[in-house]
């Protein structure tokens, strides 16, 4: 098994760019996804297979991977983006979530 | 409507057992792999088990291996999780989730809560 590390919290001003990193051993060789979870709601996938955005997800959300770090970028962050964000990686025999990052828009 | 609905949660004493169910609607369950993911209130997500489309390949997280069993009845469009030897550390909200290609979760249920307490 492997672990994924995210910062517990990230703060950003409205309209600015937020970046949330997710690091883990050999992460670069595994498909990475990102989820947004608002309070009291189930998670929603916002990025899958490193950088693919599902239909209905705003273009301001993007994903990238370099080496053993995946990054979620939110361009032009809006107050509605305040939520918890989780990275997740897939291996044939396991799935692993990062610890989650609370994004505060202030 | 495409959705997943979990049931079977509740309060159970340490050492007890529970069986969770997840019924899919709006799509055929046997077209997809499925997983169970849990979340302790106020904490993060933890993947606990997955099943391929026909139940022929199942996997478990280290924290539940040997205690939990995932299985499915595609004819009923249902996924299950048999949980034995429950401990207080298993207290959480349990979600079932549908897997897209290469293991991302594209559809989640609202979850069913489990409290393990004496």
Short mmCIF file of C-alpha atoms in Angstrom, two decimals:
data_model
loop_
_atom_site.label_atom_id
_atom_site.label_comp_id
_atom_site.label_asym_id
_atom_site.label_seq_id
_atom_site.Cartn_x
_atom_site.Cartn_y
_atom_site.Cartn_z
CA UNK A 1 0.00 0.00 0.00
CA UNK A 2 1.05 3.61 -0.30
CA UNK A 3 0.08 6.90 1.35
CA UNK A 4 -0.95 10.26 -0.07
CA UNK A 5 -0.11 13.51 1.72
CA UNK A 6 -2.10 16.74 1.44
CA UNK A 7 -1.82 19.95 3.44
CA UNK A 8 -4.65 20.16 6.01
CA UNK A 9 -5.68 23.62 4.89
CA UNK A 10 -5.23 26.16 2.11
CA UNK A 11 -6.52 29.71 2.08
CA UNK A 12 -7.12 31.87 -0.97
CA UNK A 13 -8.70 35.22 -1.74
CA UNK A 14 -11.67 35.34 -4.13
CA UNK A 15 -10.54 35.57 -7.73
CA UNK A 16 -7.06 34.25 -6.98
CA UNK A 17 -5.57 30.86 -7.86
CA UNK A 18 -5.59 28.04 -5.33
CA UNK A 19 -3.22 25.10 -5.60
CA UNK A 20 -3.57 21.93 -3.57
CA UNK A 21 -0.71 19.42 -3.76
CA UNK A 22 -0.93 15.69 -3.18
CA UNK A 23 2.29 13.74 -2.82
CA UNK A 24 3.02 10.05 -2.56
CA UNK A 25 5.58 7.45 -3.50
CA UNK A 26 5.26 6.39 -7.17
CA UNK A 27 2.16 8.55 -7.51
CA UNK A 28 3.28 9.49 -10.98
CA UNK A 29 2.67 5.94 -12.16
CA UNK A 30 -0.90 5.80 -10.83
CA UNK A 31 -4.08 7.44 -12.07
CA UNK A 32 -5.04 10.30 -9.76
CA UNK A 33 -8.48 11.75 -9.12
CA UNK A 34 -9.75 14.71 -7.11
CA UNK A 35 -13.00 15.11 -5.20
CA UNK A 36 -14.82 18.08 -3.75
CA UNK A 37 -16.92 17.57 -0.63
CA UNK A 38 -19.12 20.30 0.76
CA UNK A 39 -20.40 20.05 4.36
CA UNK A 40 -23.14 17.46 4.72
CA UNK A 41 -22.78 16.23 1.16
CA UNK A 42 -21.20 13.23 -0.53
CA UNK A 43 -17.95 13.72 -2.47
CA UNK A 44 -18.10 14.70 -6.13
CA UNK A 45 -15.36 13.86 -8.62
CA UNK A 46 -13.92 17.00 -10.21
CA UNK A 47 -10.81 15.55 -11.89
CA UNK A 48 -10.02 11.97 -12.94
CA UNK A 49 -7.16 10.22 -14.71
CA UNK A 50 -4.83 13.04 -13.68
CA UNK A 51 -6.34 15.86 -15.69
CA UNK A 52 -9.77 15.02 -17.12
CA UNK A 53 -12.67 17.15 -15.99
CA UNK A 54 -16.12 15.48 -15.94
CA UNK A 55 -18.94 17.20 -17.75
CA UNK A 56 -20.54 19.86 -15.60
CA UNK A 57 -17.37 20.70 -13.68
CA UNK A 58 -16.31 24.31 -14.23
CA UNK A 59 -13.24 24.95 -16.35
CA UNK A 60 -11.52 26.74 -13.49
CA UNK A 61 -10.70 23.31 -12.01
CA UNK A 62 -7.65 21.58 -13.47
CA UNK A 63 -5.32 18.77 -12.50
CA UNK A 64 -1.71 17.98 -13.26
CA UNK A 65 0.99 15.53 -12.20
CA UNK A 66 4.74 15.92 -12.02
CA UNK A 67 6.89 13.19 -10.57
CA UNK A 68 5.32 12.01 -7.34
CA UNK A 69 3.11 15.05 -6.84
CA UNK A 70 -0.36 15.67 -8.21
CA UNK A 71 -1.77 19.17 -8.05
CA UNK A 72 -5.31 20.50 -8.14
CA UNK A 73 -5.50 24.07 -9.40
CA UNK A 74 -8.53 26.30 -9.06
CA UNK A 75 -8.22 29.42 -11.17
CA UNK A 76 -10.32 32.43 -10.28
CA UNK A 77 -11.49 30.83 -7.04
CA UNK A 78 -15.05 31.63 -6.05
CA UNK A 79 -16.63 31.60 -2.58
CA UNK A 80 -18.70 28.59 -3.65
CA UNK A 81 -15.44 26.61 -3.99
CA UNK A 82 -14.96 26.60 -0.23
CA UNK A 83 -14.99 22.89 0.60
CA UNK A 84 -12.83 19.88 1.44
CA UNK A 85 -10.76 18.44 -1.39
CA UNK A 86 -9.37 14.92 -1.55
CA UNK A 87 -6.91 13.34 -3.92
CA UNK A 88 -7.21 9.64 -4.65
CA UNK A 89 -5.01 7.16 -6.48
CA UNK A 90 -5.82 3.83 -8.03
CA UNK A 91 -3.80 0.67 -8.10
CA UNK A 92 -5.08 -2.67 -9.37
CA UNK A 93 -5.45 -3.99 -5.81
CA UNK A 94 -6.06 -0.84 -3.79
CA UNK A 95 -7.44 2.67 -3.80
CA UNK A 96 -6.00 5.33 -1.53
CA UNK A 97 -7.27 8.74 -0.47
CA UNK A 98 -5.22 11.65 0.72
CA UNK A 99 -6.05 13.10 4.10
CA UNK A 100 -7.99 15.98 2.60
CA UNK A 101 -7.47 19.74 2.36
CA UNK A 102 -9.92 22.33 3.68
CA UNK A 103 -10.02 25.20 1.20
CA UNK A 104 -11.01 28.51 2.74
CA UNK A 105 -11.94 31.40 0.47
CA UNK A 106 -11.59 34.66 2.37
CA UNK B 1 -32.57 8.74 -11.97
CA UNK B 2 -29.07 7.36 -11.64
CA UNK B 3 -28.37 6.85 -7.95
CA UNK B 4 -27.04 4.63 -5.20
CA UNK B 5 -28.94 4.15 -1.96
CA UNK B 6 -27.32 2.56 1.06
CA UNK B 7 -29.10 0.96 4.01
CA UNK B 8 -28.42 -1.30 6.95
CA UNK B 9 -26.55 1.03 9.24
CA UNK B 10 -27.30 1.43 12.92
CA UNK B 11 -25.95 1.01 16.42
CA UNK B 12 -24.11 -2.18 17.25
CA UNK B 13 -22.07 -3.36 20.22
CA UNK B 14 -18.34 -4.07 19.91
CA UNK B 15 -17.78 -7.52 18.48
CA UNK B 16 -21.09 -7.45 16.66
CA UNK B 17 -21.96 -7.76 13.00
CA UNK B 18 -23.90 -5.79 10.42
CA UNK B 19 -24.68 -6.16 6.74
CA UNK B 20 -24.91 -3.07 4.57
CA UNK B 21 -26.77 -2.92 1.30
CA UNK B 22 -26.40 -0.57 -1.65
CA UNK B 23 -29.07 -0.60 -4.33
CA UNK B 24 -28.33 0.93 -7.70
CA UNK B 25 -30.97 2.48 -9.91
CA UNK B 26 -30.82 4.04 -13.34
CA UNK B 27 -27.97 1.83 -14.52
CA UNK B 28 -26.89 -1.80 -14.59
CA UNK B 29 -24.66 -2.67 -11.68
CA UNK B 30 -22.85 -5.39 -13.62
CA UNK B 31 -21.41 -2.79 -15.96
CA UNK B 32 -19.27 -1.42 -13.14
CA UNK B 33 -16.79 -2.14 -10.40
CA UNK B 34 -17.98 -0.91 -7.02
CA UNK B 35 -16.44 0.11 -3.73
CA UNK B 36 -17.27 0.93 -0.14
CA UNK B 37 -15.75 4.08 1.32
CA UNK B 38 -16.21 5.28 4.88
CA UNK B 39 -15.83 8.60 6.61
CA UNK B 40 -15.52 9.22 10.32
CA UNK B 41 -17.49 12.38 11.14
CA UNK B 42 -15.25 15.40 10.75
CA UNK B 43 -12.46 13.27 9.28
CA UNK B 44 -11.28 12.13 5.87
CA UNK B 45 -12.31 9.43 3.41
CA UNK B 46 -11.08 5.87 3.75
CA UNK B 47 -11.45 3.28 1.00
CA UNK B 48 -12.26 -0.06 2.56
CA UNK B 49 -13.24 -2.51 -0.16
CA UNK B 50 -13.80 -2.97 -3.89
CA UNK B 51 -15.38 -5.54 -6.17
CA UNK B 52 -15.00 -5.95 -9.90
CA UNK B 53 -18.10 -6.26 -12.05
CA UNK B 54 -18.91 -9.87 -11.17
CA UNK B 55 -17.41 -10.21 -7.70
CA UNK B 56 -14.59 -12.37 -9.01
CA UNK B 57 -11.93 -9.94 -7.84
CA UNK B 58 -12.29 -8.27 -4.45
CA UNK B 59 -9.87 -6.16 -2.46
CA UNK B 60 -9.77 -4.81 1.08
CA UNK B 61 -8.02 -2.13 3.05
CA UNK B 62 -5.69 -3.26 5.79
CA UNK B 63 -8.00 -2.00 8.54
CA UNK B 64 -10.86 -4.31 7.55
CA UNK B 65 -9.12 -7.27 5.92
CA UNK B 66 -10.34 -10.54 7.41
CA UNK B 67 -13.37 -8.90 9.09
CA UNK B 68 -15.38 -7.44 6.20
CA UNK B 69 -16.62 -9.15 3.05
CA UNK B 70 -17.87 -7.38 -0.08
CA UNK B 71 -20.24 -9.20 -2.40
CA UNK B 72 -22.87 -8.38 -4.96
CA UNK B 73 -26.06 -9.67 -6.53
CA UNK B 74 -26.16 -8.19 -10.01
CA UNK B 75 -29.60 -9.66 -10.65
CA UNK B 76 -30.89 -7.44 -7.82
CA UNK B 77 -28.64 -4.54 -8.82
CA UNK B 78 -27.27 -4.61 -5.29
CA UNK B 79 -23.91 -4.46 -3.52
CA UNK B 80 -23.35 -5.63 0.03
CA UNK B 81 -20.82 -5.36 2.82
CA UNK B 82 -20.81 -7.97 5.56
CA UNK B 83 -19.05 -6.55 8.61
CA UNK B 84 -17.97 -8.81 11.46
CA UNK B 85 -16.00 -8.24 14.65
CA UNK B 86 -16.90 -4.58 14.67
CA UNK B 87 -14.91 -2.22 16.87
CA UNK B 88 -15.39 1.38 17.96
CA UNK B 89 -12.92 2.39 15.27
CA UNK B 90 -15.45 1.26 12.65
CA UNK B 91 -17.87 4.01 13.65
CA UNK B 92 -18.36 6.06 10.48
CA UNK B 93 -20.64 6.96 7.61
CA UNK B 94 -20.40 4.23 4.97
CA UNK B 95 -20.79 5.14 1.30
CA UNK B 96 -21.00 2.88 -1.68
CA UNK B 97 -19.42 4.30 -4.81
CA UNK B 98 -19.38 3.38 -8.47
CA UNK B 99 -16.02 3.05 -10.15
CA UNK B 100 -15.14 4.55 -13.46
CA UNK B 101 -12.29 3.30 -15.61
CA UNK B 102 -9.03 3.14 -13.66
CA UNK B 103 -10.62 3.40 -10.26
CA UNK B 104 -12.12 6.81 -9.81
CA UNK B 105 -15.50 7.14 -8.10
CA UNK B 106 -18.02 8.79 -10.39
CA UNK B 107 -21.19 8.19 -8.38
CA UNK B 108 -21.66 8.15 -4.60
CA UNK B 109 -24.52 7.26 -2.35
CA UNK B 110 -25.48 9.47 0.58
CA UNK B 111 -24.17 6.90 3.01
CA UNK B 112 -25.50 4.91 5.96
CA UNK B 113 -24.16 5.59 9.47
CA UNK B 114 -22.74 2.97 11.79
CA UNK B 115 -22.07 3.52 15.47
CA UNK B 116 -20.20 0.86 17.39
CA UNK B 117 -20.71 1.45 21.09
CA UNK B 118 -21.29 -0.47 24.29
#
